[in-house]
XYZ file of C-alpha atoms in Angstrom:
327
model
C 0.015 0.212 -0.275
C 1.115 3.494 -0.995
C 1.315 6.317 1.885
C 0.853 9.791 1.344
C 1.874 12.395 3.706
C -0.370 15.498 2.806
C 1.033 19.236 3.770
C -0.597 22.293 4.995
C -3.805 23.998 6.712
C -6.573 22.349 8.318
C -9.017 24.846 8.930
C -12.638 25.472 9.757
C -14.968 25.863 7.120
C -18.178 27.705 7.844
C -20.801 26.635 5.880
C -23.709 28.680 5.497
C -27.178 26.521 6.867
C -30.041 28.743 5.569
C -30.761 30.711 2.552
C -29.949 33.998 4.068
C -26.662 33.387 4.715
C -26.360 34.815 8.418
C -25.988 31.330 10.121
C -23.000 28.532 9.563
C -22.114 25.606 10.850
C -18.647 24.827 11.338
C -16.880 21.536 9.344
C -13.156 20.633 9.436
C -11.604 21.612 6.463
C -8.604 22.891 4.393
C -7.389 22.021 0.941
C -4.897 19.674 1.924
C -6.599 18.236 5.223
C -9.337 17.106 2.512
C -6.659 15.215 0.665
C -5.894 13.549 3.555
C -9.282 12.518 4.438
C -9.792 11.741 0.818
C -6.857 9.447 0.419
C -8.006 7.447 3.812
C -11.186 7.105 2.953
C -10.267 5.295 -0.226
C -8.446 2.911 1.687
C -5.214 4.254 1.782
C -2.501 4.826 4.325
C -2.715 8.760 5.002
C -0.774 11.320 7.115
C -1.550 14.946 7.513
C 1.407 17.330 8.232
C 0.575 21.119 9.452
C 0.620 23.425 12.622
C -2.741 22.907 14.847
C -4.007 24.882 17.304
C -4.937 24.197 21.218
C -8.202 26.169 21.121
C -11.536 24.110 20.708
C -11.585 23.788 17.031
C -7.870 22.482 16.937
C -9.155 19.794 19.458
C -12.305 19.335 16.675
C -9.839 19.192 14.188
C -7.564 16.788 15.282
C -10.238 14.280 16.261
C -12.149 15.232 13.033
C -8.648 13.657 11.038
C -8.311 10.579 13.235
C -12.071 9.863 13.065
C -11.577 9.707 8.996
C -8.555 7.469 9.667
C -5.780 10.055 9.011
C -2.767 9.502 11.129
C -1.797 12.678 13.188
C 1.340 11.842 13.918
C 3.127 14.774 12.285
C 0.744 17.402 13.681
C 2.488 20.245 15.582
C 0.584 21.590 17.957
C 1.136 25.691 18.294
C 0.659 26.963 21.834
C -1.461 30.440 21.768
C -2.078 29.977 18.008
C -5.841 30.904 16.998
C -7.079 28.032 14.152
C -7.795 29.644 10.875
C -11.176 29.648 9.661
C -13.060 30.321 6.512
C -16.484 31.539 5.883
C -17.827 29.935 3.034
C -20.628 31.316 0.521
C -22.070 28.877 -2.337
C -24.455 30.328 -5.069
C -27.316 28.827 -7.134
C -24.536 26.256 -8.864
C -22.923 25.234 -5.749
C -19.763 27.555 -6.517
C -18.182 29.063 -3.686
C -16.750 32.345 -2.740
C -14.451 32.325 0.399
C -13.433 34.940 3.270
C -10.271 33.857 5.243
C -9.607 34.319 9.041
C -5.791 33.115 8.843
C -3.547 35.868 10.200
C -0.653 34.199 12.469
C -3.076 31.266 13.047
C -1.323 27.940 13.816
C -1.046 26.463 10.318
C 0.962 29.223 9.505
C 3.591 27.941 12.078
C 5.081 24.680 10.666
C 8.580 24.580 10.970
C 11.945 22.912 9.051
C 12.665 21.128 12.014
C 9.146 19.815 12.232
C 9.758 17.907 8.320
C 13.340 16.587 9.646
C 11.126 14.648 12.570
C 9.576 12.691 9.463
C 10.788 9.359 8.745
C 10.784 10.089 4.872
C 11.470 6.585 3.696
C 8.346 5.363 5.005
C 6.289 7.821 2.983
C 5.672 7.194 -0.575
C 3.639 10.794 -1.653
C 4.037 14.105 -0.477
C 1.046 16.306 -1.329
C 0.993 20.431 -1.090
C -0.692 23.148 -2.539
C -0.294 26.893 -3.038
C -2.034 28.097 0.463
C 0.927 28.272 2.438
C 3.197 30.274 0.127
C 1.211 32.888 1.124
C 3.900 34.260 3.593
C 7.770 33.619 3.311
C 8.321 31.404 6.290
C 5.385 29.407 5.431
C 6.473 29.334 1.840
C 9.886 28.397 3.082
C 9.179 25.708 4.862
C 6.744 24.468 2.362
C 9.898 24.499 -0.528
C 11.773 22.552 2.707
C 9.478 19.448 2.681
C 9.293 19.055 -0.970
C 12.958 19.148 -0.955
C 12.573 16.573 1.729
C 10.632 14.550 -0.273
C 12.564 14.668 -3.394
C 15.597 13.673 -1.266
C 14.140 10.000 -0.595
C 12.896 9.987 -4.354
C 9.128 10.471 -2.777
C 6.534 11.161 -5.342
C 5.626 14.988 -4.705
C 1.744 16.110 -5.690
C 1.564 19.679 -5.835
C -2.243 21.209 -6.188
C -1.941 25.158 -7.524
C -5.303 25.823 -5.866
C -5.099 29.523 -5.653
C -7.104 31.482 -3.351
C -6.268 35.406 -4.011
C -7.762 36.433 -0.965
C -5.111 34.848 1.168
C -2.494 36.563 -0.873
C -1.444 40.661 0.586
C 0.693 40.525 -2.285
C -0.708 38.632 -5.426
C 2.727 39.901 -7.274
C 4.725 37.402 -5.361
C 2.149 34.485 -6.445
C 3.673 33.319 -9.808
C 7.247 33.130 -9.031
C 6.576 30.734 -5.912
C 4.358 28.688 -7.505
C 6.989 28.253 -10.125
C 9.710 27.688 -7.623
C 7.796 24.416 -6.572
C 7.617 23.011 -9.990
C 11.239 22.010 -9.880
C 10.707 19.656 -6.818
C 7.188 18.460 -8.717
C 5.962 15.408 -10.666
C 2.244 15.789 -10.616
C 0.839 19.072 -10.932
C -2.763 19.976 -11.021
C -4.157 23.009 -11.962
C -7.896 24.343 -13.400
C -7.721 25.941 -16.321
C -8.711 29.358 -14.932
C -5.580 28.560 -12.387
C -3.178 28.154 -15.734
C -4.261 31.049 -17.287
C -4.028 33.299 -14.340
C -0.491 32.096 -14.090
C 0.436 32.423 -17.905
C -0.428 35.856 -17.446
C 1.107 36.977 -14.663
C 4.548 35.439 -15.773
C 3.986 37.487 -18.687
C 3.880 40.726 -16.768
C 6.803 39.489 -14.559
C 9.070 39.079 -17.349
C 7.414 42.231 -19.163
C 7.178 40.003 -22.146
C 5.449 41.750 -25.244
C 2.562 38.999 -26.018
C 0.499 36.846 -23.981
C 1.824 33.691 -22.705
C -0.654 30.973 -24.006
C -1.786 28.062 -22.016
C -0.016 26.048 -24.279
C 3.125 27.896 -23.962
C 2.351 27.529 -19.862
C 2.128 23.910 -20.214
C 5.234 23.611 -22.079
C 7.118 26.005 -19.371
C 5.801 23.917 -16.279
C 6.972 20.555 -18.338
C 10.240 22.034 -18.816
C 11.046 22.967 -15.255
C 10.692 19.132 -14.497
C 6.987 18.579 -13.619
C 6.169 15.154 -15.240
C 2.428 15.078 -15.240
C -0.209 18.121 -15.625
C -3.627 17.480 -14.912
C -5.969 20.267 -15.663
C -9.435 20.618 -14.598
C -12.037 22.517 -16.149
C -15.468 22.586 -14.709
C -17.718 20.415 -16.576
C -15.363 20.034 -19.426
C -12.732 17.251 -19.950
C -9.751 16.945 -17.575
C -6.827 17.444 -19.738
C -3.411 15.208 -18.652
C -0.565 16.418 -20.320
C 3.280 14.962 -20.655
C 6.213 15.256 -22.139
C 5.465 12.257 -24.711
C 1.893 12.201 -24.498
C -1.937 14.024 -24.335
C -5.030 12.867 -23.480
C -8.437 14.158 -22.248
C -11.176 12.167 -19.951
C -14.661 13.443 -20.099
C -16.454 14.033 -16.629
C -19.677 12.756 -14.895
C -22.514 15.175 -15.730
C -24.536 16.038 -12.296
C -26.112 18.408 -10.853
C -23.577 20.030 -8.068
C -24.729 20.830 -4.455
C -21.161 22.220 -3.371
C -17.561 22.174 -5.009
C -15.851 22.641 -1.764
C -13.822 19.876 -1.940
C -14.219 18.747 -5.491
C -10.319 19.478 -6.586
C -9.158 17.690 -3.134
C -11.316 14.669 -4.079
C -10.068 14.364 -7.831
C -6.460 15.006 -7.098
C -7.014 12.318 -3.582
C -8.370 9.706 -5.930
C -5.835 10.449 -8.929
C -2.613 9.503 -6.249
C -4.758 6.664 -4.254
C -5.529 5.474 -7.945
C -2.269 5.583 -9.452
C -0.713 3.343 -6.016
C -3.662 1.083 -6.378
C -2.495 -2.645 -5.496
C 1.065 -1.402 -6.677
C 3.001 -4.707 -4.787
C 1.057 -6.867 -6.982
C 1.779 -4.954 -10.521
C 3.223 -7.961 -12.617
C 5.175 -5.283 -14.751
C 7.212 -4.190 -11.619
C 6.305 -0.620 -12.015
C 7.297 1.830 -9.693
C 4.936 4.823 -8.570
C 6.630 6.801 -10.609
C 7.437 4.769 -13.653
C 3.370 4.556 -13.946
C 3.950 7.932 -14.577
C 5.028 7.325 -18.193
C 2.271 4.731 -18.717
C -0.981 6.033 -20.249
C -2.696 2.959 -19.160
C -2.331 3.531 -15.467
C -2.473 7.494 -16.047
C -6.009 7.412 -18.010
C -7.218 4.586 -15.263
C -6.184 7.182 -12.314
C -7.814 10.040 -13.759
C -10.975 8.541 -14.697
C -11.226 7.307 -11.192
C -10.305 10.812 -10.366
C -13.332 12.334 -12.086
C -15.920 9.897 -10.138
C -14.573 10.838 -6.691
C -14.715 14.764 -7.806
C -18.405 14.315 -8.825
C -19.515 12.284 -6.023
C -18.172 15.145 -3.658
C -19.473 17.681 -5.792
C -23.492 15.925 -4.662
C -23.343 16.846 -0.801
C -22.592 19.863 1.164
C -19.378 20.112 2.980
C -15.687 18.545 3.081
C -14.982 15.602 4.882
C -18.344 14.060 4.665
C -18.429 14.260 0.865
C -15.144 12.735 0.097
C -16.230 9.193 -0.995
C -15.070 5.638 -0.049
C -13.781 3.025 -2.388
C -17.653 1.082 -2.187
C -19.235 4.488 -3.455
C -16.574 4.933 -6.400
C -16.830 1.654 -7.413
């Protein structure tokens, strides 16, 4: 069984409970925490690493992770720091907007030393996203974690997962995201995020023309990324490598809440990529499977089913599917 370590923020989603949007229910969430839970609910061995508060929300989050089967050995309790919260608003199509309260919160206080205490030789996949890139200290720690993973030949999965409202200075965003590409084997982003990053890179380089989506994909591959997964709402998912490219249609659904859909997708992809690895008669390693269209396509199909199921329910952890639900 492959082992996942997901790093970043675990926080409280405040979901509206009525049409007025004045009343909210606190639910455990945070993109990398969702990925850890999604992987565990499918049946994988999953760890979560990140800073966590000792306040009542922190206690709730630690319990919620453990109840979903996520190992919390690498959580770091930060005394005196509050839990990050995010106010989630949903429109009629289930699309969401976010209002974050994340100033000096526990999730921003993980350190290099915490990563040094992790036995990396037992980790097969390290996953992170850009929400820990917004401040210099936690950005440097995030890259340190990716470098640790690389040093132990651990596959690195990076979900861009842009939340612009978290950034005090968005001029730093593209450069920081792109610094992570050199350590990344699997890169997930939405088409909207890819277009945003392409335009931001053009501005930073003062280019005379706008870099196209296709140009940006080639730039990512040139940095060392091996597989790019591009989601685009109801449109097919694109899978791009240096050698091949294909698309996979997504199931047609009526979305209730898309909050954790991308997290469900990437956790499903990573789980399916390593499924029954020990029984692979071709003796392909996890990274070798990235060059196999058969393995990639099967993993993307599985991932789209996970995302579709998640869109049919409200909340994050509760909406992430089990293997029986996907199968």
